Coordinates of N, CA, C and O in Angstrom, one line a residue:
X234 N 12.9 8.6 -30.1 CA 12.1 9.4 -29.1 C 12.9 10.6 -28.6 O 14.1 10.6 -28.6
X235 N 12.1 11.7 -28.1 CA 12.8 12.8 -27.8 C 13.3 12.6 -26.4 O 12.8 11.7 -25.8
X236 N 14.2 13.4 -25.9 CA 14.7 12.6 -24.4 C 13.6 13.3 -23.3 O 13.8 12.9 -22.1
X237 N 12.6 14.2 -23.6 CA 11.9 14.7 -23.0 C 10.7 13.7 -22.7 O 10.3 13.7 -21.5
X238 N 10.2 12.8 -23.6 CA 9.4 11.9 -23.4 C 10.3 10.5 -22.9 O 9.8 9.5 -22.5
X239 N 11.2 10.7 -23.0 CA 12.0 9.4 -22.2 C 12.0 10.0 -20.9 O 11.9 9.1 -20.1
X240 N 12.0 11.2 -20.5 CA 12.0 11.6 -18.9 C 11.2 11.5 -18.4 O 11.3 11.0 -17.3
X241 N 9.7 11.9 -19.1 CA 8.5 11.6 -18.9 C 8.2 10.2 -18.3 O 8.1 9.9 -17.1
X242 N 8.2 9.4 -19.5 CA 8.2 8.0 -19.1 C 8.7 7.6 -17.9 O 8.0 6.9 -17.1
X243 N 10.1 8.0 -17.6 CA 10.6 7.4 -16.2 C 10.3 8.3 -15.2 O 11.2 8.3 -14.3
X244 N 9.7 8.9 -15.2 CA 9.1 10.2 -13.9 C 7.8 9.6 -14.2 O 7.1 10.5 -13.7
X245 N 7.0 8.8 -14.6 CA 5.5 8.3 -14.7 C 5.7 6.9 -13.9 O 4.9 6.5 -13.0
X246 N 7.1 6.1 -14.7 CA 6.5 4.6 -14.0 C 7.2 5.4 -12.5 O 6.7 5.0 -11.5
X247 N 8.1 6.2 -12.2 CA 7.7 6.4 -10.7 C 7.3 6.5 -9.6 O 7.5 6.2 -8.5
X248 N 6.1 7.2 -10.5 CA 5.0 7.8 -9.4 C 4.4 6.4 -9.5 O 4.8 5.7 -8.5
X249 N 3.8 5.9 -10.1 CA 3.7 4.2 -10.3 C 3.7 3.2 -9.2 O 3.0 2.6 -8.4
X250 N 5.1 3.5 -9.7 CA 5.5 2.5 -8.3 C 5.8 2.7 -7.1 O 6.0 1.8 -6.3
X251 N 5.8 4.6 -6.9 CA 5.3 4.6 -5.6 C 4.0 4.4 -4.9 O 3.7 3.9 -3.9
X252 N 3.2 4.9 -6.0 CA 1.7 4.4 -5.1 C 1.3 3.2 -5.5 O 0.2 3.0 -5.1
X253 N 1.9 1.9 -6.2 CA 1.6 1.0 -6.0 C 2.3 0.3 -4.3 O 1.9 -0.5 -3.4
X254 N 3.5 1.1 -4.3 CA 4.4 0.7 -2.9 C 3.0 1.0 -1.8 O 2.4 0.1 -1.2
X255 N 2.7 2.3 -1.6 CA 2.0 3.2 -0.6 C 0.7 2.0 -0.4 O 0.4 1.8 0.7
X256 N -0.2 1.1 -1.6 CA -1.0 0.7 -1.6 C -1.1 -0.4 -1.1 O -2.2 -0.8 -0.6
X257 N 0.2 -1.1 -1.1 CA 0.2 -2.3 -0.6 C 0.6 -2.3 0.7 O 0.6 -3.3 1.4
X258 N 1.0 -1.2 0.9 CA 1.0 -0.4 2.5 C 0.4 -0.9 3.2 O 0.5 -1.9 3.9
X259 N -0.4 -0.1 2.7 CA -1.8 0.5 3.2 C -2.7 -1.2 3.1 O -3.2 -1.6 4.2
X260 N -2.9 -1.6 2.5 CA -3.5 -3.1 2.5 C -2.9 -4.2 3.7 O -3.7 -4.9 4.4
X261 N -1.7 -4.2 3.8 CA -1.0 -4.7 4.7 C -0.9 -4.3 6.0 O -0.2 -4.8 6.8
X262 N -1.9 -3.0 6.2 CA -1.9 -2.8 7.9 C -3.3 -2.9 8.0 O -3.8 -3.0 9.1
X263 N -4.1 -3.0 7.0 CA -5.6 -2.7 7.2 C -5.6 -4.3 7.6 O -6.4 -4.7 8.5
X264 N -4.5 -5.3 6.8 CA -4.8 -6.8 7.3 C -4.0 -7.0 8.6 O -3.9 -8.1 9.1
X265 N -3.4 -6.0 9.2 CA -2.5 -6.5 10.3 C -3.8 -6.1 11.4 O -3.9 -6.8 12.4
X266 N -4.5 -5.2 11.3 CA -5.3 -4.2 11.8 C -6.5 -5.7 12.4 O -6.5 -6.3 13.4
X267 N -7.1 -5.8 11.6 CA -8.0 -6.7 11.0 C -7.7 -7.9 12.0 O -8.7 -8.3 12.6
X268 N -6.2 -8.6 12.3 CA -5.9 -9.7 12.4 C -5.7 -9.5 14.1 O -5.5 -10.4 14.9
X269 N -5.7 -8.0 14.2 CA -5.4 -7.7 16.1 C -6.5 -7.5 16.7 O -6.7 -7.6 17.9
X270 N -7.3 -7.4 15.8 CA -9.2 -6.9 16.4 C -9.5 -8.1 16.8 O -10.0 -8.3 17.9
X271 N -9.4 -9.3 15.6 CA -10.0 -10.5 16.0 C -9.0 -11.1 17.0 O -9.5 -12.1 17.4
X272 N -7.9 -11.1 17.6 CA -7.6 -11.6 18.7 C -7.5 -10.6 19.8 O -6.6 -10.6 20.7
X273 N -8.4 -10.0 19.6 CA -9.0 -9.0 20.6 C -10.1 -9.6 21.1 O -10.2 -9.8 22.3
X274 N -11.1 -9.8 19.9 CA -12.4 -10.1 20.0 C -12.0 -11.7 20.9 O -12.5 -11.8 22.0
X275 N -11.2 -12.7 20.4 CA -11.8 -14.2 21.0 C -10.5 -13.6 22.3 O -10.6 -14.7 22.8
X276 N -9.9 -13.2 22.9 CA -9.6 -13.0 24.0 C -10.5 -12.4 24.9 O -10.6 -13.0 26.0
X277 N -11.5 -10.9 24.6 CA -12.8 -10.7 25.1 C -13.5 -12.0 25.5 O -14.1 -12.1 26.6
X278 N -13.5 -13.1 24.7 CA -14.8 -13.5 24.3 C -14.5 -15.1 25.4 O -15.4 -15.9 25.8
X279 N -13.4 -15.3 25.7 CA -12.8 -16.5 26.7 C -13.1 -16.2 27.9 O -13.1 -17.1 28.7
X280 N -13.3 -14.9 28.2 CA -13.4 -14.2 29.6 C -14.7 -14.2 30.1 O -14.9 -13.8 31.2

């Protein structure tokens, strides 16, 4: 292989694995998010 497509390659799975990083982010506050609302809601809801 030319070393040009070997650079390629590893400047691709990069970006990769940054937005797989960024995604699971992002999924992980949407469930933290999610998990503060509802003890929001049954604290509202005792009162």
């Amino acid at each position: 292989m030319d070393k040009k497509w070997i650079k390629a390659i590893g400047l691709l799975a990069t970006i990769i694995t940054f937005g797989a990083s960024f995604a699971t982010d992002w999924v992980n506050d949407r469930k933290m998010e999610e998990k503060i609302n509802e003890g929001i809601k049954e604290a509202l809801a005792k009162n």
